[in-house]
Tab-separated table of C-alpha atoms in Angstrom:
chain	number	residue	atom	x	y	z
A	1	MET	CA	-6.270	3.969	14.131
A	2	LYS	CA	-2.560	4.350	14.760
A	3	THR	CA	0.240	3.721	12.272
A	4	VAL	CA	3.938	4.585	12.010
A	5	SER	CA	4.443	8.121	13.257
A	6	ARG	CA	6.758	11.005	12.416
A	7	ALA	CA	8.295	10.478	15.860
A	8	ALA	CA	9.393	7.042	14.710
A	9	LEU	CA	11.091	8.561	11.668
A	10	ALA	CA	12.910	10.960	13.965
A	11	ALA	CA	14.093	8.017	16.047
A	12	LEU	CA	15.594	6.484	12.938
A	13	THR	CA	17.522	9.681	12.261
A	14	MET	CA	19.159	9.387	15.679
A	15	THR	CA	20.073	5.767	15.006
A	16	ALA	CA	21.599	6.716	11.653
A	17	VAL	CA	23.838	9.259	13.367
A	18	LEU	CA	25.023	6.612	15.818
A	19	LEU	CA	25.759	4.236	12.957
A	20	ALA	CA	27.866	6.831	11.159
A	21	GLY	CA	29.960	7.202	14.288
A	22	CYS	CA	30.525	3.426	14.441
A	23	GLY	CA	32.147	3.464	11.045
A	24	SER	CA	8.277	-17.536	2.543
A	25	ASP	CA	6.403	-20.526	2.308
A	26	ASP	CA	3.068	-19.272	3.623
A	27	SER	CA	0.121	-21.313	4.811
A	28	GLY	CA	-3.155	-20.368	6.420
A	29	ASP	CA	-6.216	-18.372	5.508
A	30	LYS	CA	-5.934	-15.823	2.737
A	31	ALA	CA	-9.109	-14.084	3.851
A	32	PRO	CA	-11.860	-14.613	6.401
A	33	ALA	CA	-14.302	-15.499	3.585
A	34	ASP	CA	-12.237	-18.595	2.761
A	35	THR	CA	-12.826	-20.252	6.142
A	36	ALA	CA	-16.503	-19.872	7.029
A	37	THR	CA	-19.729	-18.273	5.892
A	38	ALA	CA	-21.673	-18.415	9.158
A	39	ALA	CA	-22.433	-15.062	10.764
A	40	ASN	CA	-20.237	-14.458	13.805
A	41	GLY	CA	-22.604	-12.042	15.584
A	42	VAL	CA	-20.348	-8.973	15.684
A	43	ALA	CA	-22.688	-6.964	13.453
A	44	ASP	CA	-25.166	-6.844	16.343
A	45	LEU	CA	-22.629	-5.597	18.893
A	46	GLU	CA	-21.716	-2.058	19.907
A	47	ALA	CA	-18.689	-0.579	18.124
A	48	ALA	CA	-16.300	-0.896	21.072
A	49	ALA	CA	-17.236	-4.566	21.505
A	50	ILE	CA	-16.669	-5.221	17.797
A	51	LEU	CA	-13.192	-3.721	18.049
A	52	ASP	CA	-12.448	-5.879	21.093
A	53	ARG	CA	-13.562	-8.986	19.186
A	54	ALA	CA	-11.379	-8.012	16.219
A	55	LYS	CA	-8.330	-7.631	18.467
A	56	ALA	CA	-9.007	-10.962	20.136
A	57	ALA	CA	-9.415	-12.709	16.767
A	58	LEU	CA	-6.144	-11.280	15.452
A	59	LYS	CA	-4.316	-12.351	18.605
A	60	GLY	CA	-5.888	-15.790	18.335
A	61	ALA	CA	-4.674	-16.141	14.743
A	62	LYS	CA	-1.074	-15.888	16.034
A	63	SER	CA	0.087	-14.396	12.722
A	64	PHE	CA	-1.046	-12.100	9.915
A	65	HIS	CA	0.132	-9.925	7.023
A	66	VAL	CA	-0.591	-6.181	6.900
A	67	LYS	CA	0.197	-4.163	3.777
A	68	GLY	CA	-0.734	-0.775	2.388
A	69	VAL	CA	-0.125	2.949	2.221
A	70	MET	CA	-0.573	5.534	4.978
A	71	SER	CA	0.326	9.190	5.382
A	72	ASP	CA	1.049	11.508	8.272
A	73	GLU	CA	1.099	15.269	7.730
A	74	GLY	CA	1.833	14.819	4.041
A	75	SER	CA	4.494	12.145	4.493
A	76	VAL	CA	3.447	8.990	2.585
A	77	THR	CA	4.585	5.614	3.936
A	78	ASN	CA	4.338	2.192	2.266
A	79	LEU	CA	3.999	-0.556	4.840
A	80	ASP	CA	4.445	-4.301	4.249
A	81	LEU	CA	4.828	-6.414	7.388
A	82	LYS	CA	4.350	-10.055	8.296
A	83	VAL	CA	3.690	-10.546	11.988
A	84	ALA	CA	3.912	-13.729	14.053
A	85	GLY	CA	3.371	-13.037	17.737
A	86	THR	CA	6.067	-10.534	18.671
A	87	ASP	CA	8.177	-11.400	15.622
A	88	VAL	CA	8.065	-9.254	12.479
A	89	ALA	CA	9.519	-9.303	8.967
A	90	GLY	CA	8.891	-6.686	6.314
A	91	SER	CA	9.593	-3.160	5.227
A	92	ILE	CA	8.625	0.492	5.501
A	93	GLU	CA	9.256	2.813	2.546
A	94	PHE	CA	8.940	6.586	2.390
A	95	GLY	CA	10.212	9.018	-0.241
A	96	GLY	CA	12.242	6.297	-1.935
A	97	ALA	CA	13.975	5.444	1.331
A	98	LYS	CA	13.337	1.849	2.336
A	99	LEU	CA	13.898	0.220	5.691
A	100	GLU	CA	13.707	-3.564	5.907
A	101	MET	CA	12.860	-4.772	9.394
A	102	LEU	CA	13.204	-8.079	11.183
A	103	SER	CA	12.378	-8.991	14.766
A	104	VAL	CA	13.063	-12.537	15.958
A	105	GLY	CA	13.199	-13.916	19.487
A	106	GLY	CA	13.372	-10.470	21.060
A	107	HIS	CA	16.188	-9.257	18.794
A	108	ARG	CA	15.563	-6.483	16.273
A	109	TYR	CA	17.346	-5.862	12.989
A	110	MET	CA	17.070	-3.228	10.266
A	111	ARG	CA	18.499	-2.945	6.746
A	112	PRO	CA	18.233	0.529	5.153
A	113	ASN	CA	18.816	1.192	1.453
A	114	ASP	CA	21.170	3.842	0.071
A	115	LYS	CA	18.352	6.364	-0.324
A	116	PHE	CA	17.648	6.077	3.382
A	117	TRP	CA	21.210	7.069	4.288
A	118	THR	CA	21.104	9.955	1.809
A	119	MET	CA	17.849	11.157	3.337
A	120	MET	CA	19.449	11.085	6.784
A	121	ASP	CA	22.495	13.044	5.573
A	122	SER	CA	22.096	15.148	2.417
A	123	SER	CA	25.889	15.572	2.145
A	124	GLY	CA	26.141	11.934	1.110
A	125	GLN	CA	28.854	11.255	3.676
A	126	MET	CA	26.742	8.815	5.652
A	127	ALA	CA	25.879	6.875	2.498
A	128	LYS	CA	29.591	6.594	1.715
A	129	THR	CA	30.343	5.463	5.268
A	130	MET	CA	27.737	2.704	5.088
A	131	ALA	CA	28.445	1.648	1.482
A	132	SER	CA	30.842	-1.079	2.579
A	133	GLN	CA	28.131	-2.541	4.802
A	134	SER	CA	25.499	-2.657	2.058
A	135	GLY	CA	23.206	-5.659	2.330
A	136	LYS	CA	23.945	-6.316	5.986
A	137	TRP	CA	21.468	-6.199	8.835
A	138	ILE	CA	22.082	-3.654	11.581
A	139	LYS	CA	21.268	-4.895	15.055
A	140	PRO	CA	20.583	-2.091	17.563
A	141	ALA	CA	21.503	-2.775	21.170
A	142	ASP	CA	18.817	-4.782	22.966
A	143	ASN	CA	18.329	-1.875	25.390
A	144	ASP	CA	17.690	0.589	22.527
A	145	THR	CA	13.975	1.429	22.620
A	146	SER	CA	14.077	4.214	20.012
A	147	LEU	CA	12.857	1.958	17.201
A	148	GLY	CA	9.823	0.616	19.021
A	149	ALA	CA	7.334	2.508	16.864
A	150	PHE	CA	8.596	0.813	13.701
A	151	PHE	CA	7.840	-2.617	15.091
A	152	GLY	CA	4.473	-1.535	16.450
A	153	ALA	CA	2.550	-3.803	14.083
A	154	ALA	CA	3.421	-6.671	16.407
A	155	ASP	CA	1.435	-4.926	19.142
A	156	ILE	CA	-2.156	-5.521	18.089
A	157	ASP	CA	-3.578	-3.303	20.830
A	158	GLU	CA	-1.522	-0.366	19.541
A	159	LEU	CA	-2.092	-1.149	15.868
A	160	LEU	CA	-5.879	-1.101	16.306
A	161	LYS	CA	-6.020	1.554	19.002
A	162	PRO	CA	-8.453	4.330	18.006
A	163	GLU	CA	-7.529	7.994	18.298
A	164	GLY	CA	-11.025	8.807	19.593
A	165	THR	CA	-14.368	7.067	20.036
A	166	VAL	CA	-15.409	4.336	17.617
A	167	THR	CA	-18.901	4.122	16.160
A	168	LYS	CA	-20.490	1.632	13.771
A	169	GLY	CA	-20.399	2.510	10.093
A	170	GLU	CA	-21.940	0.798	7.099
A	171	ALA	CA	-22.023	-2.916	6.416
A	172	LYS	CA	-20.645	-3.987	3.028
A	173	THR	CA	-18.646	-6.654	1.249
A	174	VAL	CA	-14.907	-6.049	1.446
A	175	ASP	CA	-12.540	-8.204	-0.628
A	176	GLY	CA	-15.275	-10.806	-0.951
A	177	ALA	CA	-16.134	-10.939	2.748
A	178	PRO	CA	-19.181	-9.418	4.501
A	179	ALA	CA	-17.949	-6.803	6.967
A	180	ILE	CA	-19.024	-4.005	9.295
A	181	GLY	CA	-17.223	-0.657	9.373
A	182	LEU	CA	-15.860	1.056	12.468
A	183	VAL	CA	-15.408	4.826	12.313
A	184	ASP	CA	-12.868	6.562	14.561
A	185	SER	CA	-13.919	10.032	15.745
A	186	GLY	CA	-10.240	10.963	16.083
A	187	ASP	CA	-9.460	9.948	12.499
A	188	ALA	CA	-12.541	10.580	10.389
A	189	LYS	CA	-10.755	9.562	7.170
A	190	SER	CA	-10.291	5.975	8.348
A	191	VAL	CA	-12.821	3.144	8.435
A	192	LEU	CA	-11.768	-0.233	9.819
A	193	TYR	CA	-13.784	-3.129	8.373
A	194	VAL	CA	-14.265	-6.243	10.498
A	195	ALA	CA	-15.471	-9.561	9.072
A	196	THR	CA	-19.023	-10.492	10.074
A	197	THR	CA	-18.644	-14.160	9.040
A	198	GLY	CA	-16.103	-16.676	10.259
A	199	GLU	CA	-13.548	-15.181	12.628
A	200	PRO	CA	-14.101	-11.437	13.179
A	201	TYR	CA	-10.733	-10.473	11.724
A	202	PRO	CA	-9.998	-6.894	10.725
A	203	ILE	CA	-9.948	-7.083	6.920
A	204	LYS	CA	-9.129	-3.612	5.740
A	205	MET	CA	-8.567	-0.082	6.959
A	206	GLU	CA	-9.965	2.142	4.221
A	207	ARG	CA	-8.706	5.677	3.711
A	208	PRO	CA	-8.865	8.100	0.766
A	209	ALA	CA	-7.002	6.611	-2.226
A	210	PRO	CA	-4.221	5.659	-2.568
A	211	GLU	CA	-4.075	5.090	1.194
A	212	GLY	CA	-5.354	2.112	3.145
A	213	LEU	CA	-4.224	-1.094	4.839
A	214	ALA	CA	-5.194	-4.685	4.042
A	215	PHE	CA	-4.957	-7.582	6.507
A	216	SER	CA	-4.543	-11.158	5.260
A	217	GLU	CA	-2.798	-14.539	5.729
A	218	PHE	CA	-4.234	-15.077	9.190
A	219	GLY	CA	-2.503	-17.995	10.929
A	220	ALA	CA	0.174	-18.311	8.232
A	221	THR	CA	3.718	-19.547	8.815
A	222	PHE	CA	6.236	-17.041	7.438
A	223	ALA	CA	9.530	-18.596	6.388
A	224	ASP	CA	11.259	-15.196	6.184
A	225	ILE	CA	10.899	-14.622	9.930
A	226	LYS	CA	14.209	-16.153	10.988
A	227	GLU	CA	17.511	-15.056	12.513
A	228	PRO	CA	19.984	-13.734	9.921
A	229	ALA	CA	23.425	-15.310	9.646
A	230	ALA	CA	25.929	-13.789	12.071
A	231	THR	CA	28.161	-12.759	9.149
A	232	ASP	CA	25.311	-10.630	7.801
A	233	VAL	CA	24.861	-8.642	11.016
A	234	ILE	CA	26.463	-5.443	12.312
A	235	GLU	CA	25.894	-5.074	16.060
A	236	MET	CA	25.453	-1.637	17.588
A	237	PRO	CA	27.210	-0.970	20.925
A	238	LYS	CA	25.095	-0.815	24.062
A	239	GLN	CA	23.915	2.637	25.036
């Protein structure tokens, strides 16, 4: 299954260069097991059909929380995102560099920490340039598509898109909920577990420790998904 890629990190580097030149109350289900115990029938389906049902359930929930650790070619990324439709609030952290992200009403914002700027420019000059803007959200131009991969968790089809062919794995209890595993031939280290009772939500993507992603708070209302104050925003020029 797909996650944030190295290409996305490269896109951030380009954005950082441009910037240098410019001088919740939650409600909803905590887990599928909390809502129903009746079998939902997905355990009897073929793997591809189970994945389709999981996507449909997640879309039907309207919102969810995904959190965990993933790696790509040795680069470890901590992911913590709350998603409501196409809106997102959360963060991505790698190597001590942290990028807070916010997407509301079609507008995207990001708030990097000092370590992020240092990682983008080892001379420290970029960090000095951005020091006066610390704590503010940076708003890329609306026509800037370079950061799309970072907000990919809002796209359920991409988030749960397999790299190869999916097959059914073992059935087991995951975080208190009965579930069936889906194994991706293109990513043999990952197993996506889908609830077999209640709504067929994806519950967890298991990978070798310490990696893995957990899905929760289906249908929740996230108070932190809101437009920042105009005084807390730095707007990037249109490209």
